[in-house]
């Protein structure tokens, strides 16, 4: 993903396209009647995730304090073309951001999405100025947590990455930028049956822009648990001429500079492993609690031919590092060194 602009763009449908970020968001401020079980804040969501991860009873005090100390309320709302968007609260790490987003409006259907998402603001601009020729590399996911009785949809948005050198813990001014609105039903309807030249262009159902400014508070650099290296098996899928099915290739690589913070993880791989994927990452805590991680995003550390690659992702909830036993890649558990030891 390169540095994103905010110009109006036509959406392209082709065999190779990927829709830029689906997000969402919404109504502010007032106390709304909630459907039972729908978390409306990051604290409620993290509590729910703790239980689903194997935590018994009430979340331990130490874990609750870690989470509480990381949540920053926002509460900013923008309304455009009948669609109301609210950024409720955020939790930020060095390279990661979680958000509770809420959305409400008459145009909503069962399946919809914003056509584009990006971050802007002074914090991003300063990072881009330090590395003007570096591509913006990021990964994001958006999950519907539920719908409230008034129709407000509540989403969890997880974002990892950004411009080279950006550190969200330093704090600063940010903008969440959302562009255009698509209804899934109309996307199919806009493409007649038959064979067409590639790409087919589909224009947004609602052409509009939502810019939600907020300020991240400055926070202390998080301590990190570390491991110097580990041997892991990676898998790549290769299509060979004359074959109807792809072939899976497995190789073992040395993964280095493994780091785990309360928010997420990172590690580096050799260049020859760039096309390979490793097993899903999770975190094993004392007491049989397993915290899942998002799929790792690729980040080029340098432009040199022999450059290592960095991969990073987030946890399902912030963790108390004193309770961590190991980071796991599938069934392979890697012990971690505590800070200062």
XYZ file of C-alpha atoms in Angstrom:
341
model
C 0.000 0.000 0.000
C 1.550 3.318 -0.997
C 0.814 6.687 0.506
C -2.911 7.229 0.145
C -4.449 10.348 -1.247
C -8.037 11.391 -0.768
C -9.039 12.136 -4.360
C -12.256 10.684 -5.741
C -11.475 7.358 -7.367
C -13.476 4.844 -9.396
C -13.594 1.383 -7.894
C -12.108 -1.261 -10.172
C -13.333 -4.840 -10.344
C -10.764 -7.271 -11.721
C -9.321 -10.653 -10.912
C -6.480 -8.969 -9.084
C -8.148 -6.204 -7.168
C -8.340 -5.758 -3.437
C -10.875 -3.356 -1.993
C -9.140 -0.732 0.080
C -10.196 -0.755 3.653
C -13.621 -1.593 4.803
C -14.416 0.340 7.906
C -17.163 1.766 9.754
C -18.407 3.691 12.610
C -20.952 5.884 14.282
C -23.438 7.788 16.309
C -22.008 9.684 19.156
C -22.362 10.449 22.628
C -25.795 9.748 24.012
C -26.576 6.619 25.967
C -28.173 4.249 23.485
C -30.158 1.170 24.342
C -27.846 -1.741 23.572
C -28.697 -5.214 22.452
C -27.514 -7.646 25.092
C -23.991 -8.864 24.443
C -22.960 -6.077 22.056
C -19.828 -4.377 23.459
C -19.964 -0.611 23.020
C -16.524 0.307 24.360
C -13.016 -1.050 24.060
C -13.114 -2.036 27.741
C -16.241 -4.151 27.191
C -14.734 -5.738 24.097
C -11.470 -6.614 25.860
C -13.387 -8.114 28.803
C -15.294 -10.310 26.367
C -12.099 -11.378 24.619
C -10.479 -12.309 27.930
C -13.285 -14.752 28.669
C -13.206 -16.230 25.163
C -9.419 -16.671 25.418
C -9.784 -18.982 28.408
C -9.684 -16.520 31.280
C -11.849 -17.674 34.169
C -14.111 -15.369 36.149
C -13.284 -11.691 36.532
C -10.280 -10.363 34.655
C -7.242 -10.190 36.995
C -6.531 -6.762 38.452
C -3.120 -6.489 36.778
C -4.570 -7.280 33.350
C -7.469 -4.839 33.849
C -5.029 -2.089 34.839
C -2.934 -2.637 31.706
C -6.031 -2.307 29.531
C -7.469 0.682 31.386
C -4.175 2.538 31.106
C -4.101 2.122 27.341
C -7.659 3.186 26.402
C -8.167 6.784 25.268
C -11.731 8.106 24.787
C -12.426 10.120 21.628
C -16.151 10.544 20.908
C -15.843 12.542 17.680
C -18.685 12.288 15.121
C -19.111 13.310 11.491
C -22.341 13.112 9.461
C -22.426 13.175 5.665
C -25.080 12.115 3.136
C -27.245 10.634 5.887
C -24.474 8.423 7.288
C -23.270 9.189 10.815
C -19.784 8.050 11.809
C -18.345 8.071 15.335
C -14.891 7.197 16.588
C -15.646 6.138 20.170
C -12.219 5.315 21.623
C -8.708 4.169 20.710
C -5.852 2.121 22.106
C -2.437 2.679 20.561
C 0.880 0.848 20.603
C 4.127 1.735 18.854
C 2.907 0.483 15.464
C -0.680 -0.532 16.228
C -4.066 1.084 16.827
C -7.389 -0.403 17.963
C -10.607 1.573 17.548
C -14.274 1.169 18.400
C -16.200 2.569 15.451
C -19.964 3.010 15.192
C -22.082 3.717 12.137
C -25.710 4.582 11.582
C -27.727 5.813 8.631
C -30.641 5.164 6.312
C -28.458 3.950 3.392
C -27.148 0.988 5.405
C -27.861 -2.534 4.204
C -26.698 -5.918 5.455
C -23.447 -5.651 3.479
C -21.694 -2.361 2.831
C -18.301 -0.752 3.034
C -16.363 2.464 2.782
C -14.354 2.619 -0.420
C -11.149 3.919 1.135
C -9.572 4.437 4.511
C -6.381 6.218 5.534
C -4.757 8.049 8.409
C -3.579 11.638 8.135
C -2.793 14.511 10.444
C 0.360 16.059 11.869
C 1.699 12.803 13.356
C 1.591 11.077 9.956
C 2.922 14.111 8.074
C 5.937 14.378 10.375
C 6.761 10.674 9.914
C 6.442 10.983 6.119
C 8.694 14.056 6.108
C 11.455 12.071 7.823
C 11.273 9.319 5.184
C 9.770 11.007 2.086
C 10.543 8.172 -0.334
C 9.305 5.317 1.834
C 6.033 3.579 1.030
C 3.269 3.515 3.604
C 2.824 -0.114 4.592
C -0.139 -1.154 6.709
C -2.611 -3.874 7.540
C -6.099 -3.490 8.911
C -9.197 -5.477 9.778
C -12.736 -4.507 10.691
C -15.153 -6.783 12.545
C -18.835 -6.199 13.228
C -19.388 -6.642 16.969
C -23.160 -6.273 16.805
C -26.098 -3.984 16.114
C -27.820 -1.907 18.774
C -31.592 -1.548 19.101
C -31.578 1.821 17.294
C -29.735 0.344 14.303
C -26.272 1.576 15.259
C -23.633 -0.909 14.093
C -20.589 -1.324 16.352
C -17.243 -2.302 14.829
C -13.765 -3.122 16.053
C -11.066 -1.738 13.780
C -7.450 -2.950 14.113
C -4.676 -1.163 12.258
C -1.007 -2.117 12.091
C 1.748 -0.142 10.380
C 1.942 3.288 8.803
C 4.717 5.484 7.398
C 8.310 4.432 8.066
C 9.365 5.599 11.526
C 5.920 6.447 12.866
C 5.489 5.783 16.590
C 1.937 6.218 17.870
C 3.163 6.143 21.486
C 4.760 9.550 20.917
C 1.263 11.001 20.612
C 0.078 13.742 18.320
C -2.706 14.837 16.005
C -4.291 12.210 13.760
C -7.192 12.048 11.320
C -9.175 8.956 10.401
C -10.260 9.500 6.785
C -13.091 7.566 5.155
C -13.970 7.967 1.485
C -17.172 7.002 -0.370
C -19.744 4.357 0.447
C -20.670 1.158 -1.378
C -23.676 -1.103 -0.960
C -22.803 -4.690 -1.815
C -26.089 -5.360 -3.630
C -25.519 -2.520 -6.073
C -21.958 -3.623 -6.836
C -23.256 -6.858 -8.355
C -26.117 -5.093 -10.098
C -23.737 -2.600 -11.711
C -21.855 -5.351 -13.551
C -24.006 -6.881 -16.355
C -23.667 -10.558 -17.146
C -21.157 -11.501 -19.832
C -17.509 -10.919 -20.635
C -16.070 -7.441 -20.207
C -12.759 -5.734 -20.650
C -10.714 -5.472 -17.496
C -11.124 -3.406 -15.402
C -14.833 -2.726 -14.994
C -15.418 0.509 -13.099
C -18.084 0.789 -10.423
C -18.761 4.165 -8.864
C -19.794 4.657 -5.230
C -23.446 4.612 -4.193
C -22.715 7.525 -1.846
C -19.898 9.840 -2.839
C -18.806 11.511 0.378
C -15.932 11.954 2.801
C -15.740 11.615 6.580
C -12.704 13.062 8.398
C -12.541 12.350 12.133
C -9.710 14.268 13.865
C -8.412 13.179 17.270
C -5.306 13.537 19.427
C -3.347 10.619 20.806
C -1.878 11.206 24.236
C 1.854 10.654 24.592
C 2.639 7.396 26.388
C 5.789 5.728 27.683
C 7.584 3.344 25.378
C 6.289 -0.140 26.107
C 8.687 -2.739 27.459
C 9.111 -5.708 25.171
C 9.657 -9.398 25.693
C 12.247 -10.697 23.263
C 13.776 -13.759 21.646
C 16.887 -13.495 19.462
C 15.917 -16.142 16.928
C 13.904 -19.261 16.199
C 13.674 -21.840 13.416
C 10.235 -21.895 11.819
C 8.706 -23.716 8.880
C 7.210 -21.465 6.207
C 4.813 -22.461 3.423
C 4.455 -21.073 -0.088
C 1.919 -21.977 -2.793
C 3.325 -22.291 -6.314
C 1.484 -22.800 -9.604
C 3.479 -24.904 -12.064
C 2.919 -25.100 -15.806
C 0.670 -27.977 -16.804
C -0.634 -28.492 -13.268
C -4.307 -27.969 -12.414
C -3.671 -27.558 -8.699
C -1.061 -25.440 -6.924
C 1.832 -27.106 -5.151
C 2.684 -26.299 -1.544
C 6.347 -25.849 -0.743
C 7.683 -25.885 2.825
C 11.071 -24.619 3.997
C 12.635 -23.853 7.354
C 13.923 -20.331 7.996
C 15.582 -18.515 10.867
C 13.274 -15.825 12.248
C 15.076 -13.096 14.207
C 14.462 -10.096 16.467
C 11.206 -11.422 17.913
C 9.532 -8.747 20.071
C 6.289 -8.874 22.026
C 4.619 -5.840 23.634
C 1.285 -5.526 25.425
C -0.295 -4.509 22.124
C 1.341 -6.665 19.456
C 4.383 -8.425 18.045
C 7.064 -8.156 15.372
C 9.881 -10.240 13.910
C 12.180 -10.235 10.896
C 12.733 -12.870 8.213
C 15.406 -13.266 5.529
C 14.679 -12.014 2.034
C 14.372 -15.550 0.638
C 11.398 -16.116 2.951
C 9.462 -13.110 1.590
C 6.854 -15.228 -0.219
C 6.417 -17.711 2.618
C 3.816 -17.677 5.374
C 4.266 -18.988 8.878
C 1.675 -20.510 11.182
C -0.723 -18.200 13.008
C 0.784 -16.320 15.941
C -0.606 -16.525 19.475
C 0.537 -15.699 22.988
C 0.483 -18.236 25.822
C -0.198 -16.821 29.269
C -0.074 -18.444 32.677
C -3.332 -20.126 33.645
C -4.084 -21.713 30.272
C -5.008 -18.418 28.577
C -4.180 -18.095 24.857
C -4.352 -14.685 23.167
C -4.627 -14.821 19.375
C -2.767 -12.449 17.056
C -3.714 -10.965 13.712
C -2.021 -12.229 10.569
C 1.367 -10.564 10.225
C 1.695 -7.628 7.836
C 4.828 -7.344 5.667
C 7.052 -4.303 6.146
C 10.268 -3.756 4.161
C 12.937 -2.607 6.585
C 15.377 -1.338 3.914
C 15.510 -1.099 0.160
C 18.761 -3.038 -0.163
C 18.875 -6.293 -2.079
C 19.801 -8.278 1.008
C 17.309 -6.520 3.275
C 15.477 -8.493 5.883
C 11.719 -8.138 6.076
C 9.797 -7.144 9.131
C 6.407 -8.614 9.950
C 4.116 -7.269 12.629
C 0.609 -7.654 14.000
C -1.657 -7.069 17.002
C -3.129 -9.182 19.803
C -6.866 -9.647 20.332
C -6.507 -7.629 23.549
C -3.693 -5.907 25.488
C -1.806 -8.309 27.737
C -0.026 -8.169 31.089
C 3.526 -9.076 30.023
C 4.398 -10.484 33.436
C 1.959 -13.337 32.755
C 3.382 -14.251 29.324
C 5.079 -17.631 28.967
C 5.771 -17.904 25.229
C 4.900 -16.681 21.754
C 3.584 -19.502 19.575
C 3.682 -20.047 15.813
C 1.121 -22.800 15.442
C 2.334 -25.554 17.783
C 5.868 -24.177 18.079
C 6.300 -22.317 21.397
C 9.212 -19.852 21.750
C 10.187 -18.755 25.292
C 10.580 -15.010 25.751
C 13.056 -13.014 27.787
C 11.578 -10.543 30.273
C 12.788 -6.903 30.056
C 15.941 -6.220 32.029
C 16.820 -9.872 32.467
